[in-house]
CSV table of C-alpha atoms and ligand atoms in Angstrom, one decimal:
chain,number,residue,atom,x,y,z
A,1,MET,CA,-13.7,24.6,2.5
A,2,THR,CA,-10.0,23.9,2.8
A,3,ASP,CA,-8.3,21.0,1.1
A,4,SER,CA,-7.2,17.9,3.0
A,5,LEU,CA,-3.6,17.7,4.1
A,6,ALA,CA,-3.6,13.9,4.0
A,7,GLU,CA,-0.5,12.7,2.1
A,8,ASN,CA,-0.4,8.9,2.3
A,9,LEU,CA,-1.0,5.7,4.2
A,10,ALA,CA,1.9,4.3,6.3
A,11,CYS,CA,2.3,0.8,7.8
A,12,ILE,CA,2.6,1.1,11.6
A,13,GLU,CA,4.9,-2.0,11.7
A,14,CYS,CA,7.4,-1.6,8.8
A,15,GLY,CA,6.9,2.0,7.7
A,16,ALA,CA,6.0,1.1,4.1
A,17,VAL,CA,4.1,4.0,2.4
A,18,TYR,CA,1.1,3.8,0.1
A,19,PRO,CA,-1.0,6.2,-1.8
A,20,LEU,CA,-4.4,7.2,-0.6
A,21,THR,CA,-6.4,4.3,-2.1
A,22,TYR,CA,-8.8,1.9,-0.4
A,23,ARG,CA,-6.3,-0.4,1.3
A,24,LEU,CA,-6.7,-2.2,4.6
A,25,GLU,CA,-3.3,-3.5,5.4
A,26,CYS,CA,0.4,-3.5,4.4
A,27,ASP,CA,1.3,-5.7,1.4
A,28,ALA,CA,4.7,-6.4,2.8
A,29,CYS,CA,3.9,-7.4,6.4
A,30,ARG,CA,0.1,-7.3,6.8
A,31,GLY,CA,0.5,-4.5,9.4
A,32,LEU,CA,-2.2,-1.9,10.0
A,33,LEU,CA,-2.1,1.3,8.2
A,34,GLU,CA,-2.5,4.9,9.4
A,35,LEU,CA,-3.0,8.1,7.6
A,36,ARG,CA,-0.1,10.6,7.4
A,37,TYR,CA,-0.5,14.3,6.9
A,38,ASP,CA,1.6,17.3,5.8
A,39,ILE,CA,2.7,18.3,9.3
A,40,ALA,CA,4.9,21.1,8.0
A,41,GLY,CA,1.8,22.5,6.3
A,42,LEU,CA,-0.1,22.2,9.5
A,43,ARG,CA,2.6,24.0,11.4
A,44,ALA,CA,2.8,26.8,8.8
A,45,ALA,CA,-1.0,27.3,8.6
A,46,GLY,CA,-1.7,27.2,12.4
A,47,PRO,CA,-5.1,26.4,13.9
A,48,GLY,CA,-6.6,29.3,11.8
A,49,LEU,CA,-6.8,26.6,9.1
A,50,PHE,CA,-10.1,25.3,10.5
A,51,ALA,CA,-13.3,26.9,9.3
A,52,GLY,CA,-17.0,26.1,9.8
A,53,SER,CA,-18.5,24.0,12.5
A,54,GLY,CA,-18.9,20.3,13.4
A,55,LEU,CA,-16.7,17.4,12.4
A,56,TRP,CA,-15.9,18.7,8.9
A,57,ARG,CA,-14.4,21.9,10.4
A,58,TYR,CA,-11.4,19.6,10.7
A,59,ALA,CA,-11.4,18.6,7.0
A,60,PRO,CA,-7.8,19.6,6.6
A,61,VAL,CA,-6.8,16.8,9.0
A,62,LEU,CA,-9.2,14.3,7.6
A,63,PRO,CA,-8.7,12.1,4.4
A,64,ILE,CA,-11.7,13.2,2.4
A,65,ALA,CA,-10.5,15.7,-0.3
A,66,ASP,CA,-13.7,16.3,-2.2
A,67,PRO,CA,-16.3,18.3,-0.3
A,68,ALA,CA,-19.0,16.5,-2.2
A,69,HIS,CA,-18.1,13.3,-0.3
A,70,ARG,CA,-18.4,14.8,3.1
A,71,VAL,CA,-21.6,13.3,4.5
A,72,THR,CA,-23.0,14.9,7.6
A,73,LEU,CA,-25.9,14.6,10.1
A,74,GLY,CA,-24.4,17.4,12.3
A,75,GLU,CA,-21.8,15.3,14.2
A,76,GLY,CA,-19.0,16.7,16.2
A,77,GLY,CA,-18.8,20.0,18.1
A,78,THR,CA,-20.0,18.2,21.2
A,79,PRO,CA,-19.7,20.0,24.6
A,80,LEU,CA,-16.7,19.9,26.9
A,81,LEU,CA,-18.4,20.1,30.3
A,82,ASP,CA,-16.5,21.5,33.3
A,83,CYS,CA,-17.8,19.4,36.3
A,84,PRO,CA,-16.7,21.0,39.5
A,85,ARG,CA,-19.3,19.2,41.7
A,86,LEU,CA,-18.3,15.8,40.4
A,87,ALA,CA,-14.6,16.7,40.6
A,88,ARG,CA,-15.1,17.5,44.3
A,89,GLU,CA,-16.8,14.1,44.9
A,90,LEU,CA,-14.0,12.3,43.1
A,91,GLY,CA,-11.3,14.4,44.7
A,92,VAL,CA,-9.6,15.7,41.6
A,93,ARG,CA,-8.7,19.3,40.9
A,94,ARG,CA,-10.5,19.7,37.6
A,95,LEU,CA,-12.7,17.3,35.7
A,96,LEU,CA,-13.8,17.8,32.1
A,97,LEU,CA,-16.3,15.6,30.4
A,98,LYS,CA,-16.3,15.4,26.6
A,99,TYR,CA,-19.9,14.5,26.1
A,100,ASP,CA,-20.2,12.6,22.8
A,101,GLY,CA,-23.7,11.4,23.6
A,102,ALA,CA,-24.6,14.8,21.9
A,103,ASN,CA,-23.9,13.3,18.5
A,104,PRO,CA,-26.8,12.7,16.0
A,105,THR,CA,-27.2,9.0,16.8
A,106,GLY,CA,-26.1,9.5,20.4
A,107,THR,CA,-22.6,8.1,20.3
A,108,VAL,CA,-19.0,8.7,19.4
A,109,LYS,CA,-19.5,6.3,16.5
A,110,ASP,CA,-20.9,9.2,14.4
A,111,ARG,CA,-17.4,10.6,14.0
A,112,SER,CA,-16.0,7.4,12.5
A,113,SER,CA,-19.2,6.8,10.5
A,114,ALA,CA,-18.9,10.2,8.9
A,115,THR,CA,-15.4,9.5,7.5
A,116,ALA,CA,-16.2,5.8,6.8
A,117,VAL,CA,-19.2,6.6,4.7
A,118,ALA,CA,-17.5,9.6,3.1
A,119,ALA,CA,-14.7,7.2,2.1
A,120,ALA,CA,-17.2,4.7,0.7
A,121,LEU,CA,-18.4,7.5,-1.6
A,122,ARG,CA,-14.8,8.5,-2.4
A,123,PHE,CA,-14.0,5.0,-3.5
A,124,GLY,CA,-17.2,4.5,-5.4
A,125,TYR,CA,-19.0,1.9,-3.2
A,126,GLY,CA,-22.8,1.4,-3.2
A,127,ALA,CA,-23.1,-0.5,0.0
A,128,THR,CA,-21.6,-0.6,3.5
A,129,SER,CA,-21.6,-3.2,6.2
A,130,VAL,CA,-20.6,-3.5,9.9
A,131,VAL,CA,-20.7,-6.0,12.8
A,132,SER,CA,-22.0,-4.2,15.8
A,133,SER,CA,-23.2,-4.4,19.4
A,134,GLY,CA,-25.7,-1.6,18.4
A,135,ASN,CA,-24.0,1.8,18.3
A,136,ALA,CA,-21.9,1.3,15.2
A,137,GLY,CA,-24.8,-0.4,13.5
A,138,SER,CA,-27.3,2.5,14.0
A,139,SER,CA,-24.6,5.0,13.1
A,140,ILE,CA,-23.4,3.4,9.9
A,141,ALA,CA,-27.0,2.7,8.9
A,142,ALA,CA,-27.9,6.3,9.4
A,143,TYR,CA,-24.9,7.8,7.6
A,144,SER,CA,-25.3,5.3,4.8
A,145,SER,CA,-28.9,6.3,4.3
A,146,ARG,CA,-28.0,9.9,4.5
A,147,ALA,CA,-25.4,9.3,1.7
A,148,GLY,CA,-27.8,7.3,-0.4
A,149,LEU,CA,-26.0,4.0,0.1
A,150,ARG,CA,-27.3,0.7,1.0
A,151,SER,CA,-26.3,-0.9,4.4
A,152,LEU,CA,-26.1,-4.4,5.8
A,153,ILE,CA,-26.0,-4.3,9.6
A,154,PHE,CA,-25.1,-7.3,11.7
A,155,ALA,CA,-26.4,-6.7,15.3
A,156,TYR,CA,-25.6,-8.3,18.6
A,157,GLU,CA,-28.6,-10.4,19.9
A,158,ARG,CA,-28.3,-8.7,23.3
A,159,ALA,CA,-28.3,-5.2,22.0
A,160,SER,CA,-30.6,-2.9,24.0
A,161,ALA,CA,-34.2,-2.5,22.7
A,162,PRO,CA,-33.6,1.2,21.8
A,163,LYS,CA,-30.5,0.3,19.8
A,164,LEU,CA,-32.4,-2.5,17.9
A,165,LEU,CA,-35.3,-0.1,17.1
A,166,HIS,CA,-32.8,2.5,15.9
A,167,MET,CA,-31.1,0.0,13.6
A,168,ALA,CA,-34.4,-1.4,12.3
A,169,ALA,CA,-35.4,2.2,11.4
A,170,THR,CA,-32.3,3.2,9.6
A,171,THR,CA,-31.4,0.2,7.6
A,172,ALA,CA,-33.4,-2.1,5.3
A,173,ASN,CA,-31.0,-4.9,6.1
A,174,LEU,CA,-30.8,-5.7,9.8
A,175,ILE,CA,-29.4,-9.2,10.7
A,176,VAL,CA,-29.2,-10.3,14.3
A,177,TYR,CA,-26.3,-12.6,14.9
A,178,LYS,CA,-25.8,-15.3,17.6
A,179,GLY,CA,-23.2,-14.9,20.3
A,180,VAL,CA,-20.8,-11.9,20.8
A,181,TYR,CA,-18.9,-9.6,18.5
A,182,ASP,CA,-15.9,-11.9,18.5
A,183,ASP,CA,-17.9,-14.8,17.2
A,184,LEU,CA,-18.7,-13.1,13.9
A,185,ILE,CA,-16.0,-10.5,13.3
A,186,LYS,CA,-13.3,-12.9,12.1
A,187,ILE,CA,-15.3,-14.4,9.3
A,188,TRP,CA,-17.0,-11.1,8.4
A,189,ASP,CA,-13.5,-9.5,8.1
A,190,ARG,CA,-12.5,-12.3,5.7
A,191,LEU,CA,-15.6,-11.5,3.6
A,192,VAL,CA,-14.5,-7.8,3.4
A,193,GLU,CA,-11.8,-9.0,0.9
A,194,GLU,CA,-14.5,-9.9,-1.7
A,195,ARG,CA,-15.4,-6.2,-1.8
A,196,LEU,CA,-19.1,-6.7,-2.0
A,197,PHE,CA,-19.4,-3.8,0.5
A,198,PHE,CA,-17.2,-1.0,1.9
A,199,ASP,CA,-15.6,-2.1,5.2
A,200,CYS,CA,-17.2,-0.1,8.0
A,201,GLY,CA,-15.8,-2.4,10.7
A,202,ALA,CA,-13.3,-1.4,13.4
A,203,SER,CA,-10.6,-3.9,12.7
A,204,ARG,CA,-8.6,-2.3,9.9
A,205,ASN,CA,-10.1,0.5,7.8
A,206,PRO,CA,-7.8,3.6,8.4
A,207,TYR,CA,-10.3,6.0,6.8
A,208,LYS,CA,-13.1,5.0,9.3
A,209,GLN,CA,-11.0,5.3,12.4
A,210,GLU,CA,-9.8,8.8,11.3
A,211,GLY,CA,-13.1,10.6,12.1
A,212,LYS,CA,-12.6,9.9,15.8
A,213,LYS,CA,-9.4,11.9,15.8
A,214,THR,CA,-11.6,15.0,15.8
A,215,LEU,CA,-12.2,14.4,19.5
A,216,ALA,CA,-8.6,15.5,20.2
A,217,TYR,CA,-8.8,18.6,18.0
A,218,GLU,CA,-12.1,19.6,19.6
A,219,ILE,CA,-10.7,19.1,23.2
A,220,ALA,CA,-7.7,21.2,22.2
A,221,GLU,CA,-9.7,24.0,20.7
A,222,GLN,CA,-12.2,24.0,23.6
A,223,THR,CA,-9.4,24.3,26.2
A,224,GLY,CA,-7.7,27.1,24.3
A,225,TRP,CA,-4.8,24.8,23.3
A,226,ALA,CA,-4.0,24.2,27.0
A,227,VAL,CA,-4.9,20.5,26.8
A,228,PRO,CA,-5.8,18.4,29.9
A,229,ASP,CA,-3.0,16.6,31.7
A,230,VAL,CA,-4.9,13.3,31.3
A,231,VAL,CA,-7.5,12.0,28.8
A,232,VAL,CA,-9.5,8.9,29.6
A,233,ALA,CA,-10.7,7.1,26.5
A,234,PRO,CA,-12.8,3.9,26.2
A,235,VAL,CA,-11.3,0.8,24.5
A,236,ALA,CA,-13.4,-1.9,22.8
A,237,VAL,CA,-11.3,-2.5,19.7
A,238,GLY,CA,-9.3,0.6,20.1
A,239,GLU,CA,-10.3,3.1,17.4
A,240,THR,CA,-11.3,5.9,19.8
A,241,PHE,CA,-8.1,5.5,21.8
A,242,ILE,CA,-5.7,5.3,18.9
A,243,ALA,CA,-7.3,8.1,16.9
A,244,THR,CA,-7.5,10.5,19.9
A,245,ALA,CA,-3.9,9.8,20.8
A,246,ARG,CA,-2.8,10.5,17.2
A,247,GLY,CA,-4.8,13.7,17.1
A,248,PHE,CA,-2.8,15.0,20.1
A,249,ARG,CA,0.4,13.7,18.6
A,250,GLU,CA,-0.2,15.6,15.3
A,251,MET,CA,-0.9,18.9,17.2
A,252,ARG,CA,2.2,18.5,19.2
A,253,GLU,CA,4.3,17.8,16.1
A,254,ALA,CA,2.7,20.8,14.5
A,255,GLY,CA,3.7,22.9,17.5
A,256,TRP,CA,0.1,23.8,18.4
A,257,ILE,CA,0.2,22.3,21.9
A,258,ALA,CA,3.2,22.0,24.2
A,259,ARG,CA,2.7,18.4,25.1
A,260,ALA,CA,0.2,15.6,24.5
A,261,PRO,CA,-2.0,14.5,27.4
A,262,GLN,CA,-1.3,11.2,29.2
A,263,MET,CA,-3.8,8.7,27.7
A,264,VAL,CA,-5.7,6.3,29.9
A,265,ALA,CA,-7.4,3.3,28.3
A,266,ALA,CA,-10.7,2.3,30.0
A,267,GLN,CA,-12.4,-1.1,29.7
A,268,ALA,CA,-15.2,-3.1,31.3
A,269,THR,CA,-13.8,-5.8,33.6
A,270,ARG,CA,-15.8,-8.4,31.7
A,271,ALA,CA,-14.0,-7.4,28.5
A,272,ASN,CA,-10.6,-6.2,29.7
A,273,ALA,CA,-8.1,-7.9,27.4
A,274,VAL,CA,-6.0,-4.7,26.9
A,275,ALA,CA,-6.1,-3.6,30.6
A,276,ARG,CA,-5.1,-7.0,31.7
A,277,ALA,CA,-2.2,-7.3,29.3
A,278,PHE,CA,-1.1,-3.8,30.4
A,279,ARG,CA,-1.1,-4.8,34.1
A,280,ASP,CA,0.7,-8.1,33.4
A,281,GLY,CA,3.2,-6.6,31.1
A,282,GLY,CA,2.7,-9.2,28.5
A,283,ALA,CA,0.9,-9.6,25.1
A,284,ILE,CA,-2.8,-9.6,24.8
A,285,THR,CA,-4.6,-12.9,25.5
A,286,PRO,CA,-8.0,-13.0,23.8
A,287,LEU,CA,-10.8,-13.5,26.3
A,288,LYS,CA,-14.0,-15.5,25.9
A,289,ILE,CA,-16.5,-13.0,27.2
A,290,GLY,CA,-20.1,-13.0,28.2
A,291,TYR,CA,-22.5,-10.0,28.7
A,292,THR,CA,-21.4,-6.7,30.1
A,293,VAL,CA,-23.7,-3.7,30.7
A,294,ALA,CA,-21.1,-1.7,28.7
A,295,GLU,CA,-22.4,-3.3,25.5
A,296,GLY,CA,-20.2,-1.2,23.2
A,297,LEU,CA,-17.1,-2.5,24.9
A,298,ALA,CA,-18.0,-6.2,24.6
A,299,ALA,CA,-15.1,-7.4,22.6
A,300,GLY,CA,-12.8,-10.1,24.0
A,301,ASP,CA,-10.3,-10.1,21.2
A,302,PRO,CA,-9.4,-6.6,20.0
A,303,GLY,CA,-7.0,-8.1,17.5
A,304,LYS,CA,-4.1,-6.0,16.0
A,305,LYS,CA,-5.7,-2.8,17.1
A,306,GLY,CA,-5.6,-4.0,20.7
A,307,GLU,CA,-1.8,-4.5,20.3
A,308,TRP,CA,-1.6,-1.0,18.8
A,309,VAL,CA,-3.3,0.4,21.9
A,310,LEU,CA,-0.9,-1.5,24.2
A,311,ARG,CA,2.1,-0.2,22.3
A,312,LEU,CA,0.8,3.4,22.6
A,313,LEU,CA,0.2,2.9,26.3
A,314,ARG,CA,3.7,1.5,26.8
A,315,ASP,CA,5.5,4.1,24.6
A,316,GLY,CA,3.5,7.1,25.9
A,317,LYS,CA,3.6,6.4,29.6
A,318,GLY,CA,-0.2,5.7,29.5
A,319,LEU,CA,-2.3,3.9,32.0
A,320,ALA,CA,-5.1,1.3,31.6
A,321,GLY,CA,-7.9,0.3,34.0
A,322,ASP,CA,-11.2,-1.5,34.1
A,323,ALA,CA,-14.5,-1.3,36.1
A,324,GLU,CA,-17.0,-3.9,37.1
A,325,ASP,CA,-20.6,-3.7,35.8
A,326,ASP,CA,-22.0,-2.5,39.2
A,327,GLU,CA,-19.4,0.3,39.3
A,328,ILE,CA,-20.4,1.3,35.8
A,329,LEU,CA,-24.1,1.4,36.7
A,330,GLU,CA,-23.4,3.3,39.9
A,331,THR,CA,-21.4,5.8,37.9
A,332,GLN,CA,-24.2,6.2,35.4
A,333,ARG,CA,-26.7,7.1,38.2
A,334,ARG,CA,-24.2,9.4,39.9
A,335,LEU,CA,-23.4,11.4,36.7
A,336,ALA,CA,-27.1,11.9,36.1
A,337,ARG,CA,-27.8,13.1,39.6
A,338,VAL,CA,-24.6,15.2,40.2
A,339,GLU,CA,-24.2,16.8,36.8
A,340,GLY,CA,-27.4,16.2,34.9
A,341,VAL,CA,-25.7,14.1,32.2
A,342,TRP,CA,-27.6,11.0,31.3
A,343,ALA,CA,-25.1,8.7,29.6
A,344,GLY,CA,-25.2,5.0,28.8
A,345,PRO,CA,-23.2,2.4,30.6
A,346,THR,CA,-20.8,2.1,27.7
A,347,GLY,CA,-20.5,5.9,27.8
A,348,VAL,CA,-19.6,6.1,31.5
A,349,ALA,CA,-17.1,3.3,31.6
A,350,THR,CA,-14.3,5.9,31.4
A,351,LEU,CA,-15.6,7.7,34.4
A,352,ALA,CA,-16.1,4.5,36.4
A,353,VAL,CA,-12.4,3.6,35.6
A,354,LEU,CA,-11.3,7.1,36.5
A,355,THR,CA,-13.2,6.9,39.8
A,356,ARG,CA,-11.3,3.7,40.6
A,357,LEU,CA,-7.9,5.0,39.5
A,358,LEU,CA,-8.3,8.0,41.7
A,359,ALA,CA,-9.5,5.9,44.7
A,360,HIS,CA,-6.4,3.7,44.3
A,361,LYS,CA,-4.1,6.7,44.0
A,362,GLN,CA,-2.9,5.7,40.5
A,363,LEU,CA,-3.5,9.2,39.2
A,364,ASP,CA,-2.3,12.6,40.6
A,365,ARG,CA,-5.3,14.5,42.0
A,366,GLU,CA,-3.8,17.9,41.3
A,367,GLN,CA,-4.4,17.5,37.5
A,368,THR,CA,-6.9,18.5,34.9
A,369,ILE,CA,-8.5,15.2,33.8
A,370,CYS,CA,-10.8,14.8,30.8
A,371,ALA,CA,-13.0,11.7,30.4
A,372,ILE,CA,-14.7,10.9,27.1
A,373,ILE,CA,-18.4,10.1,27.7
A,374,SER,CA,-19.1,8.3,24.5
A,375,GLU,CA,-22.8,7.5,24.6
A,376,THR,CA,-26.2,9.0,25.5
A,377,GLY,CA,-28.3,7.3,28.2
A,378,LEU,CA,-31.3,7.4,25.9
A,379,LYS,CA,-30.3,4.1,24.4
A,380,THR,CA,-30.2,2.3,27.7
A,381,GLU,CA,-32.8,-0.3,28.3
A,382,GLY,CA,-34.2,-0.7,31.8
A,383,GLU,CA,-37.3,-0.9,34.0
A,384,PRO,CA,-39.1,2.4,34.1
A,385,PRO,CA,-40.2,3.8,37.4
A,386,SER,CA,-43.7,2.7,38.5
A,387,ARG,CA,-46.5,4.0,36.3
A,388,ALA,CA,-49.1,3.9,39.1
A,389,GLY,CA,-50.4,7.4,38.9
A,390,ILE,CA,-51.6,9.5,41.9
A,391,ALA,CA,-54.9,11.3,41.7
A,392,PHE,CA,-54.4,14.7,43.4
A,393,ASP,CA,-56.7,17.3,45.0
A,394,PHE,CA,-55.3,20.6,46.0
A,395,ASP,CA,-54.6,19.6,49.6
A,396,SER,CA,-52.9,16.3,48.9
A,397,LEU,CA,-50.8,18.1,46.2
A,398,ARG,CA,-49.8,20.8,48.6
A,399,ARG,CA,-48.8,18.2,51.2
A,400,LEU,CA,-46.7,16.3,48.8
A,401,VAL,CA,-44.9,19.4,47.5
A,402,ALA,CA,-44.2,20.6,51.1
A,403,GLU,CA,-42.9,17.2,52.1
A,404,ARG,CA,-40.7,16.6,49.1
A,405,LEU,CA,-39.1,20.1,49.2
A,406,ALA,CA,-38.9,20.4,53.0
B,501,PLP,C1,-17.7,1.5,20.0
B,501,PLP,C2,-17.8,2.4,21.2
B,501,PLP,C3,-16.7,2.7,22.0
B,501,PLP,C4,-15.3,2.3,21.7
B,501,PLP,O1,-15.0,1.5,20.7
B,501,PLP,P1,-13.5,1.5,20.0
B,501,PLP,O2,-13.7,0.5,18.9
B,501,PLP,O3,-12.5,1.1,21.0
B,501,PLP,O4,-13.3,2.8,19.4
B,501,PLP,C5,-16.9,3.5,23.1
B,501,PLP,N1,-18.1,3.9,23.4
B,501,PLP,C6,-19.2,3.7,22.7
B,501,PLP,C7,-20.5,4.2,23.2
B,501,PLP,C8,-19.1,2.9,21.6
B,501,PLP,O5,-20.2,2.6,20.9
B,502,ZN,ZN1,4.3,-3.3,6.8
């Protein structure tokens, strides 16, 4: 395996540079930190640098130098699905779906869990913790178990039954908390300072966020380095959006792609602090939120990362939008029927927002647009169809088949 080209951590506010230690913010200004790489090295090596499959194929652009720390459950390498039928329905020239429900625990979180837990090993921690609406919890628990680490998972009381089952199976320490993500995250983030566990939260840890950058590298490779015009990414706290945008930026700086895609931030209307600030042109006002079917997007206060997303949107000519719960559920059904992709409500929020932006003519229809579908539908809770079974004889069976397929 190739070495990591990560060089240091840099403050996104004041530019202060730090070595690659476990550090969550800038000493000088408390700004968030991001990883920086040897871009000249990337440029010189070219994409031939990558070898192997899955997420760790991109190890040169990830911050885990020692292969022994690279924990895996087979994440990454998810399909990029060309969807001509759905594209026709939505009225866009070409629609690509990056289906991250194909990851080991069924969500995009496995990308960040791989680098978070690898970093916990790198920095010698024996335990991890996270505050979650369900997906991060099951993913961090699974990767921690896989790495032989203990985990302490704080789960949303309204998480779906499949998500709760998944977490209960993968961690020995599942704690259900009262209220929404915002109610616990601030005090949990303070506790991170005591270093009783490795920070697997979304607020600050630059090593965790980094794994999600591989979305951009995969999309670029899967399109033969002719990246889509537009990429729609979900935003809860902002890791996926920020990391994907930076992956494209690195490839552009390295000269691997001619230009970075326009980035669109997608939120649920019931948790739309970033989209709202983008529309109003002001700063983010934290929202007091209730339930949204897009459980994974249920954050009313995205904190400093939300401000970072907003800055990327404004500097990069991006776009933001949101979709109501009923539009999200309608999109979930439509995607399953039209393309055979059964994704969760959180996972299709991007597509629901894209549908709306196209209907409102906020995006040019003559483009290639890629939406990140971040979650499988197999973690969705709902009423199953009726279990009242029909007893058939040959004639009644033949009648039904003829009727249904007429
Ligand atoms: C967590 C999550 C997201 C987005 O979260 P960010 O913190 O903004 O990266 C999107 N989709 C799913 C399925 C998730 O679980
Ligand atoms: Zn700083």
